[in-house]
mmCIF file of C-alpha atoms in Angstrom:
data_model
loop_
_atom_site.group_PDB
_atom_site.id
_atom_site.type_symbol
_atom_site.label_atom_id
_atom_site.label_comp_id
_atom_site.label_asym_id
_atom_site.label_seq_id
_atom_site.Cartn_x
_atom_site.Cartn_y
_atom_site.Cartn_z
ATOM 1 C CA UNK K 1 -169.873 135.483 -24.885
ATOM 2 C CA UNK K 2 -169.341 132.990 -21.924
ATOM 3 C CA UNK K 3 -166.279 134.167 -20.386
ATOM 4 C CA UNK K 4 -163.592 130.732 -19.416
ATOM 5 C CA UNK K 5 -160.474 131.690 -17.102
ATOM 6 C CA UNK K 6 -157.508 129.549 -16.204
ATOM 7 C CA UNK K 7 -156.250 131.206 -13.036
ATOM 8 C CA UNK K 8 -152.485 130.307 -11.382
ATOM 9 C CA UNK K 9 -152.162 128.835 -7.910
ATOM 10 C CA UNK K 10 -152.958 130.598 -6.173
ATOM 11 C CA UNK K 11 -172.413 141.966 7.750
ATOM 12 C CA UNK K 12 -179.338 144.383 16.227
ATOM 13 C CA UNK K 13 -177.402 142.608 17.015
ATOM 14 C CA UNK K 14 -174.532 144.988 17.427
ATOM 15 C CA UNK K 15 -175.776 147.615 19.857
ATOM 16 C CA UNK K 16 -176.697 143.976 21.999
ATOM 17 C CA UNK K 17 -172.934 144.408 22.990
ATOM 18 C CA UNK K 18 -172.407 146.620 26.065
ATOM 19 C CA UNK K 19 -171.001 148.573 27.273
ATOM 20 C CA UNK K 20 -171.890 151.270 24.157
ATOM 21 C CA UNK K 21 -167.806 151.749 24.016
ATOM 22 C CA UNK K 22 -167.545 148.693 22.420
ATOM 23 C CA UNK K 23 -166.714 148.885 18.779
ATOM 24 C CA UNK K 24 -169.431 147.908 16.499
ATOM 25 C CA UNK K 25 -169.720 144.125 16.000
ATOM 26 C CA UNK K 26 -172.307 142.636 13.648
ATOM 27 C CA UNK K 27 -173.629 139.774 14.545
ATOM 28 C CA UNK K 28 -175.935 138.375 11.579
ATOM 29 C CA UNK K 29 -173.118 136.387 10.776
ATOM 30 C CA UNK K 30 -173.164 134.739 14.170
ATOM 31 C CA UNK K 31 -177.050 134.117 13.966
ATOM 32 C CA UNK K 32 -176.367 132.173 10.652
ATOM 33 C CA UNK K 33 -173.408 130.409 11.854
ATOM 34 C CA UNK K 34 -176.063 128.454 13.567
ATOM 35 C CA UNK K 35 -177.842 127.302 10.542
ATOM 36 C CA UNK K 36 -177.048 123.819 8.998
ATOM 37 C CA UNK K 37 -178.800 121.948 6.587
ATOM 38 C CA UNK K 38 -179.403 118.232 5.765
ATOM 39 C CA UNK K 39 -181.707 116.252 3.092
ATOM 40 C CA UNK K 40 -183.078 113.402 3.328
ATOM 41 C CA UNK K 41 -181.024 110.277 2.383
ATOM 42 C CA UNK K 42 -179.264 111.704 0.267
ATOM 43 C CA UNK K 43 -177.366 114.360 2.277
ATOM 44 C CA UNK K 44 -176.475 117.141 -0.415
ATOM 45 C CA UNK K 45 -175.814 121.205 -0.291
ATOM 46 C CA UNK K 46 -173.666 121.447 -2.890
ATOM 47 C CA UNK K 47 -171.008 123.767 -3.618
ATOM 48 C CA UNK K 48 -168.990 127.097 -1.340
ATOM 49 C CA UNK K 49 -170.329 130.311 -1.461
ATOM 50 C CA UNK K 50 -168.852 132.985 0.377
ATOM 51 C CA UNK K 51 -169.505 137.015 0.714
ATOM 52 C CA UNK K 52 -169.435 139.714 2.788
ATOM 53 C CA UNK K 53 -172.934 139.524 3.480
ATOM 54 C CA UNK K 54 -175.270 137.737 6.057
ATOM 55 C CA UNK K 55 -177.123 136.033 3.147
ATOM 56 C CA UNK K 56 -174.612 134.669 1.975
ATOM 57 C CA UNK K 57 -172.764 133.741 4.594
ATOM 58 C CA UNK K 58 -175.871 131.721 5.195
ATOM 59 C CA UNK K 59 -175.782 129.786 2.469
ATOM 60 C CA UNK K 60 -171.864 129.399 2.918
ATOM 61 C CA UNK K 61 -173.018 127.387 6.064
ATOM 62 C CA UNK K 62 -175.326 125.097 4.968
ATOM 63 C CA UNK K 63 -172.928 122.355 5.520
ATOM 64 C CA UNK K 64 -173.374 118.494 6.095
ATOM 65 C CA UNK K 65 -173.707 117.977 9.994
ATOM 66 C CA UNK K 66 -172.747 115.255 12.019
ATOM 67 C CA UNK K 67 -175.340 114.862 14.372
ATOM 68 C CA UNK K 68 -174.495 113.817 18.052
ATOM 69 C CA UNK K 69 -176.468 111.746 20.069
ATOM 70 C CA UNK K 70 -178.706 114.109 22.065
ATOM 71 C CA UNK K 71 -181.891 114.040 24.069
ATOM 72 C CA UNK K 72 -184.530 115.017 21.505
ATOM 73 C CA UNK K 73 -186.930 116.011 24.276
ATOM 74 C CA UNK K 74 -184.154 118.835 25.089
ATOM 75 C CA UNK K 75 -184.489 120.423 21.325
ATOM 76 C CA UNK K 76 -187.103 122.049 19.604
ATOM 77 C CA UNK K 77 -188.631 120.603 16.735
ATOM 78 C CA UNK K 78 -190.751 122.474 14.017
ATOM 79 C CA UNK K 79 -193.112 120.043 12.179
ATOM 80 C CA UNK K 80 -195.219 120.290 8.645
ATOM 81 C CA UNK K 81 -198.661 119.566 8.623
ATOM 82 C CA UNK K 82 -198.028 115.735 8.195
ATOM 83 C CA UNK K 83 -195.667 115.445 11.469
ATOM 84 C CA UNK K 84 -192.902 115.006 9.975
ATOM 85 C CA UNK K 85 -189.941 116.865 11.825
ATOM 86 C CA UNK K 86 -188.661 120.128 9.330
ATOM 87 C CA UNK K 87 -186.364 121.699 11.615
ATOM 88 C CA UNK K 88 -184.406 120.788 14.377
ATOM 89 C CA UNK K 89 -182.540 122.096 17.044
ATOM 90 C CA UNK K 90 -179.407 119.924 17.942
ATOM 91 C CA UNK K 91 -175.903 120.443 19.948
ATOM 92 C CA UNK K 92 -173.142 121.732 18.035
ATOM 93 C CA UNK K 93 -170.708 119.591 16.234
ATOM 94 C CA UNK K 94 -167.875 119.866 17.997
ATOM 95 C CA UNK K 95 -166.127 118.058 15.280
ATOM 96 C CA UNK K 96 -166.595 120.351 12.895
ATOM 97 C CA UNK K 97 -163.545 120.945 10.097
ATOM 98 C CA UNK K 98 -163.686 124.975 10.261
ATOM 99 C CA UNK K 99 -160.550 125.329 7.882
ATOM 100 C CA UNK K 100 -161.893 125.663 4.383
ATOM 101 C CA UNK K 101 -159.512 123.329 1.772
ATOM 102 C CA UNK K 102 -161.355 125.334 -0.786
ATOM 103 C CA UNK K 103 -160.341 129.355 0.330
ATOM 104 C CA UNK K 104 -157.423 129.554 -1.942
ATOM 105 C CA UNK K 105 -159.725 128.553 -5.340
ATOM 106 C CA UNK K 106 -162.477 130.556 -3.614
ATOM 107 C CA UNK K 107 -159.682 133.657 -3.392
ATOM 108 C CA UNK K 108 -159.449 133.383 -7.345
ATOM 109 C CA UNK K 109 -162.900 132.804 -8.246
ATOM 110 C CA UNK K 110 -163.893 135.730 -5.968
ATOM 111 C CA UNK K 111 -162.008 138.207 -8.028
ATOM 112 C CA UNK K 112 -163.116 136.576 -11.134
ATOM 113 C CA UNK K 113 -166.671 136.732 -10.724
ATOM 114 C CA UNK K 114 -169.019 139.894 -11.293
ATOM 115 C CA UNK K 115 -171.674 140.749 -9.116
ATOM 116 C CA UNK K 116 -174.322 138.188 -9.448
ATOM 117 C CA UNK K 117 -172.785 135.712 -11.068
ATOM 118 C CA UNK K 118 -172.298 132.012 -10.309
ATOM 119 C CA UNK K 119 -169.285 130.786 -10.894
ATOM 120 C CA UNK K 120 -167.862 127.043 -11.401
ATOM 121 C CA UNK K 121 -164.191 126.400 -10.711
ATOM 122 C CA UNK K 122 -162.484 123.137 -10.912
ATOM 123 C CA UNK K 123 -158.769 122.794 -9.381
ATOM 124 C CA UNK K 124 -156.376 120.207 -11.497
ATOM 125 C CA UNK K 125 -154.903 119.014 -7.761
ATOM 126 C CA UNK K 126 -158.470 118.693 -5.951
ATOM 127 C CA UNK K 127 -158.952 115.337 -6.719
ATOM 128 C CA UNK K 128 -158.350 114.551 -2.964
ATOM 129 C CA UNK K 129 -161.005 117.620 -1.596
ATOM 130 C CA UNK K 130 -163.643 116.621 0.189
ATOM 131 C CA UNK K 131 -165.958 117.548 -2.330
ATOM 132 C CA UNK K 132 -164.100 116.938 -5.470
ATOM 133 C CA UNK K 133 -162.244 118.961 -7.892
ATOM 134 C CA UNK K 134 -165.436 120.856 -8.935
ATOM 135 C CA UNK K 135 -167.407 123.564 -7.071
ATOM 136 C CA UNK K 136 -169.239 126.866 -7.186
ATOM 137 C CA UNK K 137 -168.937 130.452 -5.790
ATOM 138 C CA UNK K 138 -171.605 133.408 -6.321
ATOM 139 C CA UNK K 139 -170.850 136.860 -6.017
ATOM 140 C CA UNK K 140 -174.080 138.685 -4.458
ATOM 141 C CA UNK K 141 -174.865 141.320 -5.953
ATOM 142 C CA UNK K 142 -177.310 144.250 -4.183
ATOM 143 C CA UNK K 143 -180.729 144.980 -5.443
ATOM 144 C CA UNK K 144 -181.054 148.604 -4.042
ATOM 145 C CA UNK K 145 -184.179 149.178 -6.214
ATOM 146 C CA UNK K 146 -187.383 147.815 -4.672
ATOM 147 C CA UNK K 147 -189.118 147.153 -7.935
ATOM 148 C CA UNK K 148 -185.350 145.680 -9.608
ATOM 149 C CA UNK K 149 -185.947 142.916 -6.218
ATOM 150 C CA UNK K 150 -189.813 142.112 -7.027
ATOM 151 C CA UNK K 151 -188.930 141.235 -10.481
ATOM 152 C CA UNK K 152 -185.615 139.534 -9.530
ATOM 153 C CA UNK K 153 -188.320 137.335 -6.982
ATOM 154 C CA UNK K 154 -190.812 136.827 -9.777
ATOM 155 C CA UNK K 155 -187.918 135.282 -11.461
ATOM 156 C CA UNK K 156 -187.308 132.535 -9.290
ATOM 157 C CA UNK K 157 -191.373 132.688 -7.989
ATOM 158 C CA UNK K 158 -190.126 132.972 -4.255
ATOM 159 C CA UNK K 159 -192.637 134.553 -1.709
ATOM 160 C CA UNK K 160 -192.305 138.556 -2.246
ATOM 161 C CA UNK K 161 -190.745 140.838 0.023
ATOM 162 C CA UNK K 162 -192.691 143.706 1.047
ATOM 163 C CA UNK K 163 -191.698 147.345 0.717
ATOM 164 C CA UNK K 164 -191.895 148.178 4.111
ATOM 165 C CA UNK K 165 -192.622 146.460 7.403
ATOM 166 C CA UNK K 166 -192.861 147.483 11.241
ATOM 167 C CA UNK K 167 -192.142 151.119 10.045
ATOM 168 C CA UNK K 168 -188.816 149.739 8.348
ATOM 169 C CA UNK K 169 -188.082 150.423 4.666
ATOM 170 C CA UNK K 170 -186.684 148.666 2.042
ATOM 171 C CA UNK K 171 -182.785 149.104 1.871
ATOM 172 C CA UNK K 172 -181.736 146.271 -0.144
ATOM 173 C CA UNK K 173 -182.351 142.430 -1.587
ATOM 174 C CA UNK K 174 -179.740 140.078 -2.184
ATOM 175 C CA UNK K 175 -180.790 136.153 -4.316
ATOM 176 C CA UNK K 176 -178.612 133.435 -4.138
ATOM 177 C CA UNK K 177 -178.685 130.422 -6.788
ATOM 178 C CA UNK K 178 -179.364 126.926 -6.009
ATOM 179 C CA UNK K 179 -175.819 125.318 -7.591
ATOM 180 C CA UNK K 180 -176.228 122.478 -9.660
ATOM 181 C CA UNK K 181 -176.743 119.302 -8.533
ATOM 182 C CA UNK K 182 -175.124 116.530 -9.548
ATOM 183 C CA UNK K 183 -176.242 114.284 -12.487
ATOM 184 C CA UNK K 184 -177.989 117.313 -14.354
ATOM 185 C CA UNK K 185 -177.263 117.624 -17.642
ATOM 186 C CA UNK K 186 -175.718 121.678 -16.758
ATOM 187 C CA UNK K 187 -173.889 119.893 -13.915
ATOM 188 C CA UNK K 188 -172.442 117.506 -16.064
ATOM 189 C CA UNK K 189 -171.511 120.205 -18.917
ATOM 190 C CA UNK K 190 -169.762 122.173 -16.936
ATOM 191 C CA UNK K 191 -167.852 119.385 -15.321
ATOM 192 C CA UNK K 192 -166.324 118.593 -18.572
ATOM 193 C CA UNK K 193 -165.559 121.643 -20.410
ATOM 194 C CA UNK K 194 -163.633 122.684 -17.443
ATOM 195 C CA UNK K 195 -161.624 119.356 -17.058
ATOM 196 C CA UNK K 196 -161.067 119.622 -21.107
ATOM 197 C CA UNK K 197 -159.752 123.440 -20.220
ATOM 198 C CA UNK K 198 -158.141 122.302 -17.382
ATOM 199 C CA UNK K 199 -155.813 119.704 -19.774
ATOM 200 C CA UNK K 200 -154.990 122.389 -22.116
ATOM 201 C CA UNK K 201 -153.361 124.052 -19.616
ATOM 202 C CA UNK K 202 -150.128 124.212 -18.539
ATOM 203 C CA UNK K 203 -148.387 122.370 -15.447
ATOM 204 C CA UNK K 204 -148.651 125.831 -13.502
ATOM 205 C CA UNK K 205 -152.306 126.827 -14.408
ATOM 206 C CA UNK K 206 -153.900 124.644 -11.111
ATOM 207 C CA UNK K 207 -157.388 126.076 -11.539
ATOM 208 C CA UNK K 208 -160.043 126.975 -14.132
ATOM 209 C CA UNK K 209 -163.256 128.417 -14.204
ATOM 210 C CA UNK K 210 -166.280 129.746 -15.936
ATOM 211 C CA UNK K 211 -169.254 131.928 -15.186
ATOM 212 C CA UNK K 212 -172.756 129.846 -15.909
ATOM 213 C CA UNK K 213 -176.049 130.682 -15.785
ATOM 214 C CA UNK K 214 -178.499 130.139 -12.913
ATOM 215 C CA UNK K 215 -182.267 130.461 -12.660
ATOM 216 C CA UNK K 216 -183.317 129.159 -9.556
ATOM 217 C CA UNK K 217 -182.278 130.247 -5.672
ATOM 218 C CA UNK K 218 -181.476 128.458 -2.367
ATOM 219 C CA UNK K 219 -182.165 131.915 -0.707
ATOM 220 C CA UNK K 220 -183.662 135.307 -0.396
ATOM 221 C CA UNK K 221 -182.896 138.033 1.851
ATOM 222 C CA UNK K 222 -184.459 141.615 2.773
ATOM 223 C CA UNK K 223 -183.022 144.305 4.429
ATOM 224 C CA UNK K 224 -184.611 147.194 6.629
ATOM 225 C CA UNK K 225 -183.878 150.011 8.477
ATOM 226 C CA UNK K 226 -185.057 152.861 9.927
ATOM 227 C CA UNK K 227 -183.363 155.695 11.862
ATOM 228 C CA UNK K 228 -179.964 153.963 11.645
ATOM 229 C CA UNK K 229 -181.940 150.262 12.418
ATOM 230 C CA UNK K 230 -181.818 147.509 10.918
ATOM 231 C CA UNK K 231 -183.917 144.118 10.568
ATOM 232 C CA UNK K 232 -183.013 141.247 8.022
ATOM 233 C CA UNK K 233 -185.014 138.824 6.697
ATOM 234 C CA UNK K 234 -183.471 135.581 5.051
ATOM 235 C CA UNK K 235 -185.522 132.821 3.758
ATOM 236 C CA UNK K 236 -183.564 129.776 2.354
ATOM 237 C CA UNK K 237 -185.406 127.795 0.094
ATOM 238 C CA UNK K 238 -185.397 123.840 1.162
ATOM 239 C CA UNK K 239 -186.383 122.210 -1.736
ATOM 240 C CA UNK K 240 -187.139 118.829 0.396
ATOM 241 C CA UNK K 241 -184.427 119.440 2.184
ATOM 242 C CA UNK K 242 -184.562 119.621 6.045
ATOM 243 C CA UNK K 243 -183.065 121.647 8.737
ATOM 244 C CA UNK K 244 -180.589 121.407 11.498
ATOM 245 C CA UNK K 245 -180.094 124.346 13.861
ATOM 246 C CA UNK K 246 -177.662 124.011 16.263
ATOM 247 C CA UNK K 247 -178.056 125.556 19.754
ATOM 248 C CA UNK K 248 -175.476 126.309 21.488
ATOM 249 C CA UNK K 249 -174.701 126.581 25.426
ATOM 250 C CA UNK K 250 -175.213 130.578 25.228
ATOM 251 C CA UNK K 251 -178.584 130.275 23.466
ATOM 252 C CA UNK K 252 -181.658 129.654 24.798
ATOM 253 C CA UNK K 253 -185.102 128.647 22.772
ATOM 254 C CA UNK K 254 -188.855 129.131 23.237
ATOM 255 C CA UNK K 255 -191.191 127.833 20.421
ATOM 256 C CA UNK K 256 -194.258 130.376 20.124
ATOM 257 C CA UNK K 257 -197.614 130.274 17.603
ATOM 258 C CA UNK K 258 -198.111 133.141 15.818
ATOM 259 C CA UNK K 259 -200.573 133.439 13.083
ATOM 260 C CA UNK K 260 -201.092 129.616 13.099
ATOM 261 C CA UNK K 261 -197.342 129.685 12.688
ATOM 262 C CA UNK K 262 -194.537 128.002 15.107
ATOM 263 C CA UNK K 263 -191.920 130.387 16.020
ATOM 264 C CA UNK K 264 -189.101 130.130 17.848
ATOM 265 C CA UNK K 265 -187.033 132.784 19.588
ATOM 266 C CA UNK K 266 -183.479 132.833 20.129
ATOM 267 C CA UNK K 267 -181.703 134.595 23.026
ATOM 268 C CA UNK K 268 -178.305 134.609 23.379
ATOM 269 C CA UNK K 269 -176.350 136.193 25.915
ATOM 270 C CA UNK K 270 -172.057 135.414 26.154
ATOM 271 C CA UNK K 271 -168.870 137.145 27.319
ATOM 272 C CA UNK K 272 -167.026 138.315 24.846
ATOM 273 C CA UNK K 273 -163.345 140.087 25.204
ATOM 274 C CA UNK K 274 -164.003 144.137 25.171
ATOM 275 C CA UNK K 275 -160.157 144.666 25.307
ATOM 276 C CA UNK K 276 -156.746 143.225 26.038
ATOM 277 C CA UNK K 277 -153.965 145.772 27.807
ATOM 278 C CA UNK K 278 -151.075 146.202 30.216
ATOM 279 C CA UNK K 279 -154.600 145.696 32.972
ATOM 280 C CA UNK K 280 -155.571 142.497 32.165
ATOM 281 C CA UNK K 281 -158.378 141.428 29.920
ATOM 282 C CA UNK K 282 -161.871 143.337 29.883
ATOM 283 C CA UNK K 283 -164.834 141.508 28.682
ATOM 284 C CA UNK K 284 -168.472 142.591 28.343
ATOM 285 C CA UNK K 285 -171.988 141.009 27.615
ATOM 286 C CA UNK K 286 -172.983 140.474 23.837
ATOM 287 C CA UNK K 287 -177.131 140.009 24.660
ATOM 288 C CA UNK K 288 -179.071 139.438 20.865
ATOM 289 C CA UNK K 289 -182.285 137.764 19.703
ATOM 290 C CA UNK K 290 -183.586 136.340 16.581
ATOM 291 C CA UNK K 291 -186.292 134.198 15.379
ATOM 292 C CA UNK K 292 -186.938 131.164 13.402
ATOM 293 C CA UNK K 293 -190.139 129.784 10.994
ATOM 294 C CA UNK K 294 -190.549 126.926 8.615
ATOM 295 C CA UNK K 295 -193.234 128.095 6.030
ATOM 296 C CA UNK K 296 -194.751 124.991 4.520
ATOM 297 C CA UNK K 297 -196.239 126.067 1.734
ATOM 298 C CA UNK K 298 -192.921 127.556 0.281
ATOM 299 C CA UNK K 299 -190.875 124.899 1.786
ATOM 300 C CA UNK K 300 -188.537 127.526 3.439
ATOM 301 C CA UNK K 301 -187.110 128.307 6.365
ATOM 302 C CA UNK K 302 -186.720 131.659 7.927
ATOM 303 C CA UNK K 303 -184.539 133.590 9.709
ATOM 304 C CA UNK K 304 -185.609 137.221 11.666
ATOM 305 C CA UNK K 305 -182.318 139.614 12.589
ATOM 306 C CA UNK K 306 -181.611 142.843 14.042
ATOM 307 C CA UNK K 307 -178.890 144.540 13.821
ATOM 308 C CA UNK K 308 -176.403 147.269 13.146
ATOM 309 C CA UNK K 309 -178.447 149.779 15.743
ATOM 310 C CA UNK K 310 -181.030 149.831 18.462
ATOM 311 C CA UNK K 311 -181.205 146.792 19.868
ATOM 312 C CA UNK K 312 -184.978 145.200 19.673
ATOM 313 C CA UNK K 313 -186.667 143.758 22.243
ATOM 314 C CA UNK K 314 -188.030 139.616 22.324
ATOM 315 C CA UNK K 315 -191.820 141.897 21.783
ATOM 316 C CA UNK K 316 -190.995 143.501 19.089
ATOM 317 C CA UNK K 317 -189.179 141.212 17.405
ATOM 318 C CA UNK K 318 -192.486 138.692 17.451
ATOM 319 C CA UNK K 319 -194.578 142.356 16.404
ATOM 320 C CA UNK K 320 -192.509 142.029 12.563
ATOM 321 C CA UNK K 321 -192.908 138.210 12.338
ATOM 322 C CA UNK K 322 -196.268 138.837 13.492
ATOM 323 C CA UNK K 323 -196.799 141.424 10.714
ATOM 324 C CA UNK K 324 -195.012 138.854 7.984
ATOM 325 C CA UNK K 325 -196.950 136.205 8.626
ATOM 326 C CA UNK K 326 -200.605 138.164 8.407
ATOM 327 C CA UNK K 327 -199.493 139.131 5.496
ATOM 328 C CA UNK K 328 -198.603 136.056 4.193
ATOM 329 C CA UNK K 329 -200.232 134.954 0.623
#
């Protein structure tokens, strides 16, 4: 039975920080903090999704951007076989709203949810949100079983994830839905059983929701490790979208061919506070790498991490892309 609930108000890249004393910080998150995404025209990544995980924190940032004006000589570009620009590097938008209006609906729907599901929430006061009164959140859930994550792909008839890579095994998979867009006939359904549950409600019941089913993704992710290493792989799914990447002052960008395949690699290297005492404040470098593709024939963009262990060199970084793209088809 589809389950309806009126609710009241209301994770490489780590061993890159040194010296080794440092407590543990994982930076996927900051790799796909980064990551912005725009369509054409008709600028549209619907709904919030929030976790946990890298993946979908990824998806969590594929906000509108407002892009500055900017030099595009400066920024790399990553074209499909037609020229037309795919992906590009900008400045960061410094006028960014980083509080989310949402968080408190998000808070509910969170618990709500079970792992895997997408849910819709509307809130009776959001008529004045940004993004309206409707909007989604998905709970990942893990796919720790290698053959559970090839059927889960076959499903949604993304590119498959291979066992192992680069001496790396298969840890886990993690899908995330594509939300509806507006003006489908399941966006539209939705939209109106929740408004007629929100108006049976009473005067202190601000927010309803409902668990509804999904069948496409926005994203895939694989992750790797070996002897306490490991690599992620996240491939959002553009679906004629395109891509803005924002580079920030920290980060510098070389664009290499691999396979027939533009690549760029990402090095970023920043101070970051180590500690705060009765001394003074200690800082200490946070050095990491990652690496970006737009596969054409998917229409998805890629993102390379490493993290949570050894830190990996700019070589053997480009050695596993190297390896994916071989293998690709």
């Amino acid at each position: 039975m589809e389950r309806l609930e009126a609710a009241h108000e209301y994770e490489d890249l780590n061993n890159a920080v040194y010296p080794r004393r440092i407590p543990e910080i994982d930076v996927a998150d900051k790799v796909m903090s980064r990551i912005s995404g725009q369509a054409p025209r008709l600028i549209k990544f619907g709904g919030t999704m929030r976790s946990s995980t890298a993946l979908a924190s990824l998806f969590a940032l594929l906000l509108v951007v407002s892009v500055t004006a900017y030099g595009a000589s400066e920024y790399i570009q990553l074209r499909n076989k037609s020229g037309d620009v795919k992906v590009q590097f900008v400045p960061p938008d410094t006028g960014r709203i980083t509080d989310n209006p949402y968080e408190k609906y998000i808070a509910k729907a969170r618990k709500f949810a079970e792992p895997g599901e997408l849910i819709a929430f509307y809130a009776k006061e959001g008529a004045n949100l940004p993004l309206g009164p409707m909007q989604f959140h998905f709970k990942p859930k893990r796919l720790q079983s290698y053959s559970d994550f090839v059927l889960a792909i076959e499903r949604i008839e993304s590119r498959e994830f291979p066992q192992a890579m680069g001496g790396y095994e298969f840890e886990y998979g993690e899908i995330s839905p594509a939300v509806p867009e507006k003006g489908t006939k399941l966006y539209q359904d939705t939209l109106k059983e929740l408004e007629r549950l929100a108006s049976q409600s009473s005067d202190k019941e601000n927010m309803v929701m409902k668990a509804i089913p999904w069948s496409s993704a926005s994203g895939v992710s694989g992750i790797y490790s070996k002897a306490g290493t490991r690599i992620g792989i996240y491939a959002t799914h553009l679906n004629g979208k395109d891509v803005y990447a924002e580079k920030q002052e920290d980060q510098t960008t070389e664009k290499i061919e691999i396979a027939g395949t533009e690549v760029v690699y990402n090095e970023v290297k920043k101070e970051i506070v180590k500690e705060m005492n009765n001394d003074g404040v200690k800082t200490a470098t946070l050095s990491y790498g990652y690496l970006n593709w737009y596969d054409e024939d998917q229409d998805a963009y890629y993102t390379l991490t490493n993290f949570k262990g050894a830190k990996l060199s700019r070589e053997q970084l480009l050695e596993l892309v190297r390896e994916w793209l071989e293998k690709k088809g």
